[in-house]
Tab-separated table of C-alpha atoms in Angstrom:
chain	number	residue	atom	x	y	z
J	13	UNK	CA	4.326	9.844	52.702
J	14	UNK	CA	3.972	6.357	53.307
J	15	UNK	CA	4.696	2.512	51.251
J	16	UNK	CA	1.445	0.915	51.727
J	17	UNK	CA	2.401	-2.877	51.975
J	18	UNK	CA	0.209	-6.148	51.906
J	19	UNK	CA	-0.969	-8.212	53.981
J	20	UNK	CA	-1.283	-11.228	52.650
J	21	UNK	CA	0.259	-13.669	50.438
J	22	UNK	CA	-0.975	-13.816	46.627
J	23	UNK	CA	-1.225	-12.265	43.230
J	24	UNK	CA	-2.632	-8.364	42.318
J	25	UNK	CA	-5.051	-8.767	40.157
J	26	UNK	CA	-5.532	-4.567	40.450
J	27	UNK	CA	-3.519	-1.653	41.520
J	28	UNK	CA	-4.809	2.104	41.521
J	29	UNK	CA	-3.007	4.274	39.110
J	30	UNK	CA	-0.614	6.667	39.433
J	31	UNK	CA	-1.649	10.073	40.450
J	32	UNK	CA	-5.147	8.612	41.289
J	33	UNK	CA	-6.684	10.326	44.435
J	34	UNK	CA	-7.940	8.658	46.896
J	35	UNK	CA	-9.960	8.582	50.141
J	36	UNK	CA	-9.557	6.993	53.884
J	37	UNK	CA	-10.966	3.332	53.192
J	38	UNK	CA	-10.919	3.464	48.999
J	39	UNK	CA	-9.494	0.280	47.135
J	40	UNK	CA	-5.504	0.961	46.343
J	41	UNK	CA	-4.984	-3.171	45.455
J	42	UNK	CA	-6.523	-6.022	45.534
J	43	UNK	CA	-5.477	-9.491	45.788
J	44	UNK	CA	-6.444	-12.875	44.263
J	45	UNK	CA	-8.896	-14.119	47.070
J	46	UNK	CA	-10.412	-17.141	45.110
J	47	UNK	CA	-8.001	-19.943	47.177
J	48	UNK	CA	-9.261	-17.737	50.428
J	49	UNK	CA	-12.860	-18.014	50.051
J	50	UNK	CA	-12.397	-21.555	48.621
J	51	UNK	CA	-10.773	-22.669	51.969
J	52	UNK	CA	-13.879	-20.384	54.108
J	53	UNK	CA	-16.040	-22.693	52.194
J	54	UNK	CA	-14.298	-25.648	53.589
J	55	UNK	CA	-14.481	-24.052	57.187
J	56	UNK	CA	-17.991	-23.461	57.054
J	57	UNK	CA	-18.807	-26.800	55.945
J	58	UNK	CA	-16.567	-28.327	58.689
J	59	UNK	CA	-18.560	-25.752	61.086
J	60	UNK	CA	-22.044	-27.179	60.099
J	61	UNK	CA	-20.776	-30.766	60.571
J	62	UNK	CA	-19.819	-29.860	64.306
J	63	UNK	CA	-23.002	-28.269	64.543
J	64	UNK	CA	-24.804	-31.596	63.820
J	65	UNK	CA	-22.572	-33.432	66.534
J	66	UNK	CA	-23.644	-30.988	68.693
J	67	UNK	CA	-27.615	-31.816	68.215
J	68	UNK	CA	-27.018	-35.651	68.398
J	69	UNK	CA	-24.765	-35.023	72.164
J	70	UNK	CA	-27.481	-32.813	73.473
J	71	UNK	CA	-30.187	-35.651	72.454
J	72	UNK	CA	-27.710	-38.560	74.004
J	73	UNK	CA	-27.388	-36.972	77.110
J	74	UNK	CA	-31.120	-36.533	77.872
J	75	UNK	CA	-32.062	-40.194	76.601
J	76	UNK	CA	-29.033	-41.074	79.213
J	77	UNK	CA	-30.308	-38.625	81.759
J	78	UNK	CA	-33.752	-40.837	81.510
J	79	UNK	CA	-32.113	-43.954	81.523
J	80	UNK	CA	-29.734	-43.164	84.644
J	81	UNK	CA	-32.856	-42.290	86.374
J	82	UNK	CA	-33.896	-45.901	86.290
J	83	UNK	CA	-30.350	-47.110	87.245
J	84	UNK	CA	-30.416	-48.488	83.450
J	85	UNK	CA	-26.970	-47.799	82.578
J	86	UNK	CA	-23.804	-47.388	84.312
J	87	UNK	CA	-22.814	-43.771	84.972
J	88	UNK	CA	-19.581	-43.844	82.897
J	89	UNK	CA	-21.433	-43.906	79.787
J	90	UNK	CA	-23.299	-40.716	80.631
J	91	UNK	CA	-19.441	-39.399	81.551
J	92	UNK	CA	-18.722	-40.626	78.262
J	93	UNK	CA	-21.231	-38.541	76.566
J	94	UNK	CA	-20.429	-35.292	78.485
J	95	UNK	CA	-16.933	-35.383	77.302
J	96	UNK	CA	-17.402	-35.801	74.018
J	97	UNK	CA	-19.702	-32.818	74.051
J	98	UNK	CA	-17.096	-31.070	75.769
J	99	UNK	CA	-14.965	-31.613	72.706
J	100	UNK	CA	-16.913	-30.960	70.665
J	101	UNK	CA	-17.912	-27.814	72.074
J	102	UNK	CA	-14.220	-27.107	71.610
J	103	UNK	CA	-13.773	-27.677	68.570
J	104	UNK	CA	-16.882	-25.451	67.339
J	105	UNK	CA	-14.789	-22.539	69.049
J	106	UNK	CA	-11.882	-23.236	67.193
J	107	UNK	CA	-13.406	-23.393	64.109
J	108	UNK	CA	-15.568	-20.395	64.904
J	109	UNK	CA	-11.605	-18.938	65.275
J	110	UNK	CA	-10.827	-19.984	61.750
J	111	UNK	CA	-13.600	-19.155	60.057
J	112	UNK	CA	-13.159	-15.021	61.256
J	113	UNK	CA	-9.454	-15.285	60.566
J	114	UNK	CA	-10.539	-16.605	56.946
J	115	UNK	CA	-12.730	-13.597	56.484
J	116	UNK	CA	-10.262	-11.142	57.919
J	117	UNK	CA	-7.586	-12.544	55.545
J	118	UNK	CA	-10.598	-12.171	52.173
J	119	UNK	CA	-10.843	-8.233	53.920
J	120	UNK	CA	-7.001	-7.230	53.868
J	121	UNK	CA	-7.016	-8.957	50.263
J	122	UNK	CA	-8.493	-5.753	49.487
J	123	UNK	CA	-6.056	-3.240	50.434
J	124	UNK	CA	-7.028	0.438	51.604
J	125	UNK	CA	-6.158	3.610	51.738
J	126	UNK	CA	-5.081	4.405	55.377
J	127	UNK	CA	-5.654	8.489	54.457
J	128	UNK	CA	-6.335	10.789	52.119
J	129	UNK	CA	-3.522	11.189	49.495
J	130	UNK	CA	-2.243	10.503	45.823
J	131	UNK	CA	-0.370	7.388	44.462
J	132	UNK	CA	2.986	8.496	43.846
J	133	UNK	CA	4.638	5.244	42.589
J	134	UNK	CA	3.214	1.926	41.669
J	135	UNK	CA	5.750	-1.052	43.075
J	136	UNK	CA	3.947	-3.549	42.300
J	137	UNK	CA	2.198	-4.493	38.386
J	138	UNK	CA	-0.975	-6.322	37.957
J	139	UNK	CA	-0.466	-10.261	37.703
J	140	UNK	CA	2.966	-10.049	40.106
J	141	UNK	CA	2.993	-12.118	42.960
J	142	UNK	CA	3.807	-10.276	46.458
J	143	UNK	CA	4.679	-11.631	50.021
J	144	UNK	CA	3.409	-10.057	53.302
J	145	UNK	CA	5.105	-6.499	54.181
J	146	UNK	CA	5.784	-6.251	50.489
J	147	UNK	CA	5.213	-2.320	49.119
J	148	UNK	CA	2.889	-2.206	46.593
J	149	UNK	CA	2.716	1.656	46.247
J	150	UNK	CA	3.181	4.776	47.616
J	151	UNK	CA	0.743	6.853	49.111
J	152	UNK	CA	1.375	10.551	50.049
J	153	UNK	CA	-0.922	13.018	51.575
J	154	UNK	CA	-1.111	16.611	50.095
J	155	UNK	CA	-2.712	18.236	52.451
J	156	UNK	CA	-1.466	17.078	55.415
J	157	UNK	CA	1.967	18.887	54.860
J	158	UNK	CA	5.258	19.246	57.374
J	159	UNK	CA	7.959	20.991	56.836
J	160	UNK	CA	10.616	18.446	58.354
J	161	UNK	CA	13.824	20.252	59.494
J	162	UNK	CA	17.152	19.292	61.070
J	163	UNK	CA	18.799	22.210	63.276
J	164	UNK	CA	21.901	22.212	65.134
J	165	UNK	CA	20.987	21.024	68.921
J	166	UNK	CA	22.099	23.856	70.338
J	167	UNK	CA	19.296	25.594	69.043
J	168	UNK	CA	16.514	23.555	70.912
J	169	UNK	CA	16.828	25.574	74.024
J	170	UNK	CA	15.155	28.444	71.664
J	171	UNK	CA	12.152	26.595	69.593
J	172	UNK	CA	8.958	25.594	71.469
J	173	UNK	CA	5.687	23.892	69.925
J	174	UNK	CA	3.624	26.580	68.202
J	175	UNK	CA	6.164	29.176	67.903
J	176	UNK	CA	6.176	30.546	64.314
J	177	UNK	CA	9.145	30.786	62.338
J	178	UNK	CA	9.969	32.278	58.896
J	179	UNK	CA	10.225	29.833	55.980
J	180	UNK	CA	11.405	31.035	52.813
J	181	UNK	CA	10.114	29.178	49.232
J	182	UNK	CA	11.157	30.287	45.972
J	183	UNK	CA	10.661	34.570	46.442
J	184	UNK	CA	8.380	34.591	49.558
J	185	UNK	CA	8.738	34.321	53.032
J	186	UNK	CA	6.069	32.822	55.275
J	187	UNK	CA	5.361	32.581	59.093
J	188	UNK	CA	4.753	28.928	60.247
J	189	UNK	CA	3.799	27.416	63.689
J	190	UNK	CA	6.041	24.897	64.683
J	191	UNK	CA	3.888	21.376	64.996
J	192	UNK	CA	6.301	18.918	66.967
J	193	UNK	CA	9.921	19.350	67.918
J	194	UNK	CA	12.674	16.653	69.878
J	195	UNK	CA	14.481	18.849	72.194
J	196	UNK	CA	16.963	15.872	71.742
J	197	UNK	CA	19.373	15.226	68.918
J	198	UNK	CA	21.396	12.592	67.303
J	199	UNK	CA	25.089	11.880	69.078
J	200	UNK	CA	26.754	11.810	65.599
J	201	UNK	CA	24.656	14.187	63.871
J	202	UNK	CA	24.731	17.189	66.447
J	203	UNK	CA	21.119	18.029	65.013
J	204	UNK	CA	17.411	17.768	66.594
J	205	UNK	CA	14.167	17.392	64.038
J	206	UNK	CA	11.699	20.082	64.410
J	207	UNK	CA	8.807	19.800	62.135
J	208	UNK	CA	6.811	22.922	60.795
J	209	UNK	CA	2.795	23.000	60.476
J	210	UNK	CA	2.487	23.413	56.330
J	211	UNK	CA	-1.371	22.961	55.827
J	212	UNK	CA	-1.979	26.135	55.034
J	213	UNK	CA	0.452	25.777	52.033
J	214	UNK	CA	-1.125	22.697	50.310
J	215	UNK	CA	-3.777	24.196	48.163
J	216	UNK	CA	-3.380	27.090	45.452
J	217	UNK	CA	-1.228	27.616	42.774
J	218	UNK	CA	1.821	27.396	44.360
J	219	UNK	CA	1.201	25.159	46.580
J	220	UNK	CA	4.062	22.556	48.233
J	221	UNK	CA	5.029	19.256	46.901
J	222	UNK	CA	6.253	16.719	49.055
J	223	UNK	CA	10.479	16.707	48.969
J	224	UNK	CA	10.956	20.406	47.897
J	225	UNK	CA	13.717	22.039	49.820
J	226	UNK	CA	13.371	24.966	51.845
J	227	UNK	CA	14.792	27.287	54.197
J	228	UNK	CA	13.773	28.039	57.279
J	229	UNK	CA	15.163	30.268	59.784
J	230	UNK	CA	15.486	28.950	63.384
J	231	UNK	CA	16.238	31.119	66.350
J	232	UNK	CA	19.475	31.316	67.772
J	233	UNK	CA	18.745	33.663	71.230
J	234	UNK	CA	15.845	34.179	73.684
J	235	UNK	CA	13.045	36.266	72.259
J	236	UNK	CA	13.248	39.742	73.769
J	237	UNK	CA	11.490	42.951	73.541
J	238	UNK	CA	13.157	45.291	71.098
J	239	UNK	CA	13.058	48.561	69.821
J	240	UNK	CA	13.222	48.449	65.328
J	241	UNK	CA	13.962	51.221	62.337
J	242	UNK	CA	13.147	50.196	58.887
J	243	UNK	CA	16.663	49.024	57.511
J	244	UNK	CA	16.640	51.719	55.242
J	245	UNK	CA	16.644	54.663	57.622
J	246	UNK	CA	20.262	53.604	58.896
J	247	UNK	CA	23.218	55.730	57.478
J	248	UNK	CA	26.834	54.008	58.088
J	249	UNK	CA	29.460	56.625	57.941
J	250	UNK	CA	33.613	55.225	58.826
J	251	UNK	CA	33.077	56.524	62.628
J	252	UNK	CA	29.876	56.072	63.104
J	253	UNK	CA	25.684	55.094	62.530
J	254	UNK	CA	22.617	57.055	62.545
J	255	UNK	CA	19.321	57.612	62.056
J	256	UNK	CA	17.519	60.811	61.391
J	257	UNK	CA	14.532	61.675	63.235
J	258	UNK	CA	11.409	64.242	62.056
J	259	UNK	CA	11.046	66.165	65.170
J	260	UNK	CA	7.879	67.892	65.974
J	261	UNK	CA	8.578	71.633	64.141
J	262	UNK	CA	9.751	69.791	61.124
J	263	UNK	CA	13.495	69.578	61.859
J	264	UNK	CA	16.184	66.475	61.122
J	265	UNK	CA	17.921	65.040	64.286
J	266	UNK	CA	20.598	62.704	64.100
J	267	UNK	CA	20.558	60.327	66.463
J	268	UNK	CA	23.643	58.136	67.140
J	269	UNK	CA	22.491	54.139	67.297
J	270	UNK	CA	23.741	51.136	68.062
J	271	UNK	CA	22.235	48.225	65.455
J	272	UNK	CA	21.131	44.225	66.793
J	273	UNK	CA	19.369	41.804	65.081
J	274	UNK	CA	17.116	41.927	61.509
J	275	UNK	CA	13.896	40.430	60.469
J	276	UNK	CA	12.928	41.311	56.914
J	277	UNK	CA	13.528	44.960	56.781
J	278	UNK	CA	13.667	45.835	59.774
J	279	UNK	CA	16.790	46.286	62.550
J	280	UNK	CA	16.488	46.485	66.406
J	281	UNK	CA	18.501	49.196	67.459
J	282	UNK	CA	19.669	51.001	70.774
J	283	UNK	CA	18.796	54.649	70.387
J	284	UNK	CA	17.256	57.721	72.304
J	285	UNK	CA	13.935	57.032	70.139
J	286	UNK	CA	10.398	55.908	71.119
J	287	UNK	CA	7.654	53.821	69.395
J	288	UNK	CA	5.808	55.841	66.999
J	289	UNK	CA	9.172	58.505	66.152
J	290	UNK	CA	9.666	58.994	62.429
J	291	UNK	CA	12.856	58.664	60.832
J	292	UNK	CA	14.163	59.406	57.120
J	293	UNK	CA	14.406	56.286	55.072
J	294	UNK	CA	15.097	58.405	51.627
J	295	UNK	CA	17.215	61.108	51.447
J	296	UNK	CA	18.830	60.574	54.639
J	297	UNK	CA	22.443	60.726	53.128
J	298	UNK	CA	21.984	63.665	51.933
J	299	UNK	CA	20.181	65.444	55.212
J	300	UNK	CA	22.320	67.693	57.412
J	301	UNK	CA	21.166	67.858	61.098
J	302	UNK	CA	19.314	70.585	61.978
J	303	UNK	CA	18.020	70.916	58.203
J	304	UNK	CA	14.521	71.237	58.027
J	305	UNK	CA	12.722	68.793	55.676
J	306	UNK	CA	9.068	67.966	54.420
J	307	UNK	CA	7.519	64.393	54.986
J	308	UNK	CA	6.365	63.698	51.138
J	309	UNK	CA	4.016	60.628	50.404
J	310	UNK	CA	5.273	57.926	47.833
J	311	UNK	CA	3.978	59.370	45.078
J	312	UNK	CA	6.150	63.216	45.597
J	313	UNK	CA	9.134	60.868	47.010
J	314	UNK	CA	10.355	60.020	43.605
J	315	UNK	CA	10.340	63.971	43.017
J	316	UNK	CA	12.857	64.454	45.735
J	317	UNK	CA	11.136	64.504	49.094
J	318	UNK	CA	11.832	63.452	52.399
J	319	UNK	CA	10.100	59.995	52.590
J	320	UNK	CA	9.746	58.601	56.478
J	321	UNK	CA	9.443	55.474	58.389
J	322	UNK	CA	7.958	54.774	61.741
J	323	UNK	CA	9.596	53.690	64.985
J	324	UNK	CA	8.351	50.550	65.914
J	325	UNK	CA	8.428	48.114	69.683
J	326	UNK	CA	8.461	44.416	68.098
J	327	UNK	CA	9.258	40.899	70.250
């Protein structure tokens, strides 16, 4: 999201629309250039007179060259000649100078598009006069897309480039990789800038517009192997929580557990339980332990069946 500015002084006599779309290099405005190529005119004239000069020293010098052969002429006048050569050598290389910066300056009178992207604002109207480092539009880039966020420094210990964290926009929640990060923050602030890689979110029917909020959620411990239940299959009683596993023969076993950390719908818990158990996520209120139940699919769940979950190991 950038204000392209120009680079020279003058008058637009064109500015892209808003919303137009552009590519690296296209026009976005242009500049009256007539006084420019007027004076690179001029230079080039000046050029070809020093050009001429050059031809008449080169001539001198070998007439001289002749003549000081023949002790003729005094050897000052052939110093003379060299010097003025010399100068005007000089002065063809300075022109030569003005003459590119003339043609660079008719160049940035046409000012491009430094990437892909959409004008978002016009600053500047046809016929207005600018100055150099003036704005002259906005220019932002829609597929290109960060998600720019500023998180309390004593969370930087816990986010690392590429690590993916969950960003939530209007009812979804999405996994992004994290693109750049400052492990540093601001003294008054207390916050460090972490930005998220959004690419993937620029095309499509939903996709993101540059300066809509959202929320993302940052980590606030070391990443650690844990065992998880599905959120529903824990039952809170006054004393205590529980989960009830399907054993083998069919047969509900509480389990006492201890509950940690959530992701979505699921909860890390301590537990005598191993990857790949199945616990009750419907019906476990009302399941005594020891009561032996039937595993139904989604379809007989509404009908009153026992509907499981499976134990899972997630980092």
């Amino acid at each position: 999201d950038a204000a392209i500015a120009s680079e020279q002084d003058g008058q637009i006599t064109w500015v892209a629309e808003l919303g137009s779309k552009l590519k690296r290099g296209e026009p976005l405005a242009r500049i009256d250039s007539e006084s420019l190529k007027l004076r690179l005119a001029e230079q080039e004239a000046v050029l070809q007179r020093l050009r001429a000069s050059e031809d008449y020293f080169e001539k001198q010098l070998q007439r001289l060259q002749a003549l000081i052969a023949n002790n003729s002429i005094a050897r000052t006048e052939m110093d003379a000649i060299e010097r003025d050569r010399a100068i005007n050598a000089a002065s063809i290389q300075q022109q030569l100078m003005l003459i590119e910066q003339s043609r660079l300056a008719i160049r940035r009178s046409t000012i491009a598009a430094p990437f892909d992207g959409v004008v978002a604002q016009q600053h500047v109207q046809q016929g207005e006069y600018v100055r150099v480092g003036q704005s002259l539009a906005q220019l932002i880039d829609l597929a290109g897309l960060d998600i720019q966020v500023q998180a309390p420094i004593a969370l930087a210990g816990f986010v690392a480039s590429g690590k993916r964290l969950s960003v939530e926009l209007d009812d979804r929640i999405v996994d992004l990789p994290v693109r750049v990060f400052t492990p540093s923050g601001s003294v008054s602030s207390r916050t460090f800038e972490l930005r998220l890689d959004a690419r993937t979110l620029a095309n499509g029917p939903r996709s993101l517009a540059p300066g809509l909020a959202v929320r993302v959620a940052v980590p606030k411990a070391a990443t650690e192997q844990a065992l998880v239940v599905p959120r529903d299959a824990l039952v809170i009683r006054e004393q205590q929580m529980y989960v009830l596993k399907v054993t083998a023969d069919g047969t509900a076993q509480r389990l006492a557990v201890t509950a940690g950390a959530g992701s979505g719908d699921r909860v890390a818990v301590t537990a005598a339980l191993a990857a790949g158990d199945q616990v009750i996520v419907r019906g476990a209120e009302s399941t005594q332990h020891g009561q032996k139940v039937r595993i139904a699919n989604t379809a007989t769940a509404a009908a009153g069946g026992k509907l499981a979950g499976a134990v899972a190991s997630m980092r």
